[in-house]
Short mmCIF file of C-alpha atoms and ligand atoms in Angstrom, two decimals:
data_model
loop_
_atom_site.label_atom_id
_atom_site.label_comp_id
_atom_site.label_asym_id
_atom_site.label_seq_id
_atom_site.Cartn_x
_atom_site.Cartn_y
_atom_site.Cartn_z
CA MET A 1 -10.59 14.31 -8.33
CA ILE A 2 -8.36 11.41 -7.25
CA ARG A 3 -9.92 7.97 -7.43
CA PRO A 4 -9.60 6.48 -3.93
CA MET A 5 -7.98 3.13 -3.24
CA ILE A 6 -8.65 0.67 -0.46
CA ALA A 7 -6.17 -2.12 0.01
CA ALA A 8 -6.23 -5.16 2.29
CA ASN A 9 -2.83 -6.28 3.54
CA TRP A 10 -3.40 -9.74 4.96
CA LYS A 11 0.21 -10.01 6.15
CA MET A 12 0.96 -13.62 7.27
CA HIS A 13 -2.70 -14.58 7.57
CA LYS A 14 -5.07 -16.84 5.64
CA THR A 15 -4.63 -20.25 4.09
CA ILE A 16 -5.49 -20.82 0.42
CA PRO A 17 -9.13 -21.90 1.14
CA GLU A 18 -9.62 -18.93 3.48
CA GLY A 19 -8.23 -16.48 0.93
CA VAL A 20 -10.29 -17.94 -1.89
CA GLU A 21 -13.49 -17.78 0.17
CA PHE A 22 -12.86 -14.13 1.10
CA ALA A 23 -12.15 -13.24 -2.55
CA LYS A 24 -15.34 -14.98 -3.70
CA GLN A 25 -17.45 -13.03 -1.21
CA LEU A 26 -15.78 -9.75 -2.10
CA LYS A 27 -16.29 -10.39 -5.81
CA LYS A 28 -19.97 -11.14 -5.23
CA GLU A 29 -20.47 -7.80 -3.47
CA PHE A 30 -18.25 -5.65 -5.73
CA SER A 31 -18.47 -7.31 -9.14
CA GLU A 32 -18.83 -4.05 -11.08
CA PRO A 33 -16.19 -1.32 -11.10
CA GLY A 34 -17.26 1.27 -8.52
CA ASP A 35 -15.86 4.60 -7.36
CA VAL A 36 -13.02 2.99 -5.44
CA ASP A 37 -10.08 0.82 -6.51
CA ILE A 38 -10.12 -2.32 -4.35
CA VAL A 39 -6.85 -4.22 -3.88
CA ILE A 40 -6.14 -7.36 -1.88
CA ALA A 41 -2.67 -8.50 -0.88
CA PRO A 42 -2.69 -12.17 0.19
CA PRO A 43 0.40 -14.10 1.26
CA PHE A 44 2.44 -15.58 -1.61
CA THR A 45 0.88 -19.06 -1.39
CA ALA A 46 -2.64 -17.70 -1.96
CA LEU A 47 -1.79 -15.28 -4.80
CA PHE A 48 -2.49 -17.52 -7.76
CA PRO A 49 -5.66 -19.18 -6.38
CA VAL A 50 -7.04 -15.75 -5.43
CA ALA A 51 -6.09 -14.39 -8.88
CA GLU A 52 -8.18 -17.17 -10.43
CA VAL A 53 -11.20 -16.06 -8.38
CA LEU A 54 -10.68 -12.38 -9.22
CA ARG A 55 -10.32 -12.98 -12.95
CA ASP A 56 -12.95 -10.93 -14.84
CA SER A 57 -13.57 -8.74 -11.81
CA SER A 58 -12.47 -5.19 -11.14
CA ILE A 59 -10.71 -6.15 -7.90
CA HIS A 60 -6.92 -5.90 -8.10
CA LEU A 61 -4.30 -8.27 -6.72
CA ALA A 62 -1.13 -7.22 -4.90
CA ALA A 63 1.84 -9.06 -3.41
CA GLN A 64 3.23 -7.97 -0.07
CA ASN A 65 6.91 -8.00 -1.03
CA MET A 66 9.36 -9.11 -3.74
CA HIS A 67 13.07 -9.33 -4.49
CA TRP A 68 14.64 -6.92 -6.98
CA GLU A 69 16.41 -9.57 -9.07
CA GLU A 70 14.70 -11.36 -11.93
CA LYS A 71 16.05 -14.79 -11.07
CA GLY A 72 19.04 -16.49 -9.50
CA ALA A 73 20.39 -18.07 -6.37
CA TYR A 74 18.23 -16.21 -3.83
CA THR A 75 16.72 -18.99 -1.74
CA GLY A 76 13.32 -18.09 -0.35
CA GLU A 77 12.80 -15.01 -2.52
CA ILE A 78 10.18 -14.19 -5.17
CA SER A 79 10.91 -12.18 -8.31
CA PRO A 80 8.78 -9.47 -9.95
CA THR A 81 8.23 -11.71 -12.99
CA MET A 82 6.91 -14.49 -10.76
CA LEU A 83 4.40 -12.06 -9.25
CA VAL A 84 3.19 -10.96 -12.68
CA ASP A 85 2.97 -14.64 -13.60
CA ALA A 86 0.79 -15.29 -10.53
CA GLY A 87 -1.61 -12.51 -11.58
CA CYS A 88 -0.40 -9.54 -9.52
CA GLU A 89 -0.84 -5.99 -10.71
CA PHE A 90 0.48 -4.27 -7.57
CA VAL A 91 3.22 -4.96 -5.03
CA ILE A 92 3.63 -3.48 -1.56
CA ILE A 93 7.17 -2.20 -1.10
CA GLY A 94 8.78 -0.91 2.08
CA HIS A 95 6.17 -1.91 4.61
CA SER A 96 7.47 -0.98 8.06
CA GLU A 97 7.48 -4.66 9.06
CA ARG A 98 9.89 -5.32 6.17
CA ARG A 99 12.00 -2.34 7.18
CA THR A 100 12.17 -3.10 10.90
CA LEU A 101 11.91 -6.91 11.13
CA PHE A 102 13.81 -7.81 7.96
CA GLY A 103 16.32 -4.98 7.71
CA GLU A 104 15.18 -3.50 4.39
CA THR A 105 16.94 -0.20 3.75
CA ASP A 106 15.91 2.76 1.60
CA ALA A 107 18.54 1.72 -0.96
CA MET A 108 17.12 -1.82 -1.17
CA LEU A 109 13.61 -0.43 -1.52
CA ASN A 110 14.77 1.82 -4.33
CA ARG A 111 16.05 -1.24 -6.21
CA LYS A 112 12.75 -2.98 -5.61
CA ILE A 113 10.76 -0.02 -6.95
CA HIS A 114 12.86 0.11 -10.11
CA ALA A 115 12.53 -3.66 -10.58
CA ALA A 116 8.77 -3.60 -10.02
CA LEU A 117 8.28 -0.81 -12.58
CA LYS A 118 10.47 -2.61 -15.10
CA SER A 119 8.25 -5.68 -14.81
CA GLY A 120 5.05 -3.68 -15.12
CA LEU A 121 4.06 -4.01 -11.46
CA LYS A 122 2.63 -0.95 -9.71
CA PRO A 123 4.39 -0.33 -6.40
CA ILE A 124 2.48 0.62 -3.25
CA PHE A 125 5.31 2.40 -1.49
CA CYS A 126 5.00 2.51 2.32
CA ILE A 127 6.58 5.22 4.43
CA GLY A 128 6.15 6.29 8.03
CA GLU A 129 7.91 7.27 11.22
CA THR A 130 8.36 5.34 14.47
CA LEU A 131 7.04 6.60 17.80
CA LYS A 132 10.56 7.58 18.83
CA GLU A 133 11.00 9.62 15.65
CA ARG A 134 7.63 11.34 16.14
CA GLU A 135 8.39 12.14 19.76
CA SER A 136 11.79 13.54 18.88
CA GLY A 137 10.21 15.83 16.29
CA THR A 138 11.88 14.26 13.25
CA THR A 139 8.77 12.94 11.45
CA PHE A 140 9.10 15.18 8.39
CA GLU A 141 12.83 14.61 8.11
CA VAL A 142 12.30 10.82 8.21
CA ILE A 143 9.50 10.91 5.65
CA LYS A 144 11.54 13.12 3.33
CA LYS A 145 14.54 10.79 3.49
CA GLN A 146 12.36 7.73 2.83
CA ILE A 147 10.87 9.42 -0.25
CA LYS A 148 14.14 10.84 -1.59
CA GLU A 149 16.13 7.62 -1.20
CA GLY A 150 13.30 5.25 -2.04
CA LEU A 151 12.51 7.17 -5.21
CA ASN A 152 16.08 7.85 -6.30
CA ASN A 153 16.16 8.08 -10.13
CA ILE A 154 12.42 7.56 -10.46
CA THR A 155 11.07 9.70 -13.29
CA SER A 156 7.88 11.74 -13.31
CA ASP A 157 6.41 9.19 -15.72
CA ASP A 158 7.20 6.39 -13.29
CA ILE A 159 5.47 8.23 -10.49
CA ARG A 160 2.14 7.77 -12.27
CA GLN A 161 2.46 4.04 -11.59
CA LEU A 162 3.12 4.55 -7.90
CA THR A 163 0.74 4.66 -4.97
CA PHE A 164 1.94 5.83 -1.54
CA ALA A 165 0.86 4.59 1.85
CA TYR A 166 1.61 6.67 4.92
CA GLU A 167 1.71 4.25 7.82
CA PRO A 168 2.95 5.70 11.10
CA VAL A 169 4.68 2.71 12.68
CA TRP A 170 3.20 3.53 16.10
CA ALA A 171 -0.31 3.19 14.68
CA ILE A 172 0.13 -0.23 13.06
CA GLY A 173 -1.70 -3.01 14.87
CA THR A 174 -1.83 -0.95 18.06
CA GLY A 175 -5.40 0.31 17.89
CA LYS A 176 -3.86 3.80 18.07
CA THR A 177 -4.81 5.75 14.93
CA ALA A 178 -3.28 9.06 13.93
CA THR A 179 -5.96 11.72 14.36
CA PRO A 180 -7.31 12.95 11.01
CA PRO A 181 -5.42 16.29 11.31
CA GLU A 182 -2.20 14.49 12.33
CA ALA A 183 -2.45 12.21 9.31
CA GLN A 184 -3.47 15.04 6.97
CA GLU A 185 -0.42 17.09 7.99
CA VAL A 186 1.93 14.29 6.91
CA HIS A 187 -0.06 13.45 3.76
CA ARG A 188 0.18 17.10 2.70
CA PHE A 189 3.91 17.03 3.35
CA ILE A 190 4.28 13.86 1.25
CA ARG A 191 2.40 15.48 -1.65
CA GLU A 192 4.54 18.63 -1.39
CA THR A 193 7.73 16.56 -1.33
CA ILE A 194 6.66 14.70 -4.48
CA ALA A 195 5.67 18.01 -6.09
CA ALA A 196 9.03 19.62 -5.31
CA ASP A 197 10.84 16.80 -7.12
CA LEU A 198 8.46 15.84 -9.87
CA GLY A 199 6.06 18.69 -10.33
CA TYR A 200 2.66 19.53 -8.96
CA ALA A 201 0.80 18.04 -11.94
CA HIS A 202 2.02 14.60 -10.93
CA ALA A 203 1.77 15.10 -7.20
CA SER A 204 -1.83 16.30 -7.39
CA GLU A 205 -2.84 13.00 -9.02
CA THR A 206 -0.91 10.69 -6.69
CA VAL A 207 -2.93 8.41 -4.44
CA ILE A 208 -1.69 8.58 -0.84
CA MET A 209 -3.38 6.01 1.38
CA TYR A 210 -3.35 6.09 5.16
CA GLY A 211 -2.62 2.92 7.13
CA GLY A 212 -2.54 2.13 10.83
CA SER A 213 -5.47 0.74 12.83
CA VAL A 214 -8.02 1.75 10.19
CA ASN A 215 -11.47 0.33 10.94
CA PRO A 216 -15.07 1.01 9.87
CA GLU A 217 -15.47 3.52 12.73
CA ASN A 218 -12.52 5.80 11.94
CA THR A 219 -12.45 5.54 8.12
CA GLY A 220 -14.95 8.33 7.44
CA SER A 221 -13.15 11.06 9.37
CA LEU A 222 -9.77 10.09 7.92
CA MET A 223 -11.10 10.08 4.36
CA ASP A 224 -12.64 13.54 4.82
CA GLN A 225 -9.12 14.96 4.83
CA PRO A 226 -8.14 16.50 1.48
CA ASP A 227 -4.84 14.65 1.05
CA ILE A 228 -5.95 11.22 2.26
CA ASN A 229 -7.02 9.20 -0.78
CA GLY A 230 -7.65 5.78 0.64
CA ALA A 231 -6.62 3.22 3.21
CA LEU A 232 -4.17 0.34 3.53
CA VAL A 233 -5.84 -1.91 6.05
CA GLY A 234 -4.34 -4.75 8.08
CA GLY A 235 -6.33 -6.29 10.94
CA ALA A 236 -9.72 -4.93 9.88
CA ALA A 237 -9.24 -6.36 6.37
CA LEU A 238 -9.12 -9.95 7.60
CA ASP A 239 -12.83 -10.03 8.23
CA ILE A 240 -15.01 -9.72 5.15
CA ASP A 241 -17.78 -7.72 6.86
CA SER A 242 -15.42 -5.17 8.30
CA PHE A 243 -13.45 -4.80 5.03
CA GLU A 244 -16.66 -4.41 3.02
CA GLY A 245 -17.84 -1.86 5.60
CA ILE A 246 -14.69 0.21 5.02
CA ILE A 247 -15.09 0.03 1.22
CA LYS A 248 -18.68 1.19 1.46
CA ILE A 249 -17.65 4.23 3.50
CA LEU A 250 -15.17 5.18 0.78
CA GLU A 251 -17.78 4.70 -1.92
CA ARG A 252 -20.13 7.23 -0.39
P1 13P B 1 -3.39 -2.52 10.97
O1 13P B 1 -4.57 -2.01 10.17
O2 13P B 1 -3.60 -3.88 11.54
O3 13P B 1 -2.95 -1.50 11.98
O4 13P B 1 -2.18 -2.69 9.93
C1 13P B 1 -1.89 -1.63 9.07
C2 13P B 1 -0.90 -2.10 8.09
O5 13P B 1 0.24 -2.36 8.42
C3 13P B 1 -1.34 -2.26 6.70
O6 13P B 1 -0.27 -2.45 5.84
#
């Protein structure tokens, strides 16, 4: 049985006081380790203050991005070591907004995954097709390429540290969710692709979250699918009541 994960990606939202207040409320409600791994990914500025709130709790902290180098002349970038220093355990890598708005390629993401693992950070690796790719029937081809190139030279031991998030780009922030069977079909394909490379033993334990317009109303039917092991939530994770509502559905 895979332990489900629910992660809040706040994107470029929340000031430090807003993030701290959210974390305090979440910690009050979920102070003891439950049946679900809860992760929150604040913007960089709020990471350390939120880490201070989450100390001694079972709620995990993630960053939304990082650079692959340890240090150097990379103005505006954040290194894996800095994220560990700020209290992060996880880091989101390859979110579609990074790929499409900031030009991140599969090769760059591969470097980031290696760098994260080297620093002891657990990557949450995002993959997903655009609407154009889905409509042209290339979804599986795109997903396979993202996995193969993103995970180039990743060992089967490394894969244990990785969580996947399938986020169809056309479902992000649009209110348009993949139907549970549509999402399940791709999640199954992702698991089979990992299994083909790294063995079924590893693939059967890998957490594959779904992301894209997840809300308290559609969470239950998505999570009923055998290969969907959690949710990476954007808009509905900005409001404490709605995020807690989603966690409670997963805990059932
Ligand atoms: P929404 O839940 O707002 O569609 O965002 C999903 C997402 O991109 C999470 O990383």
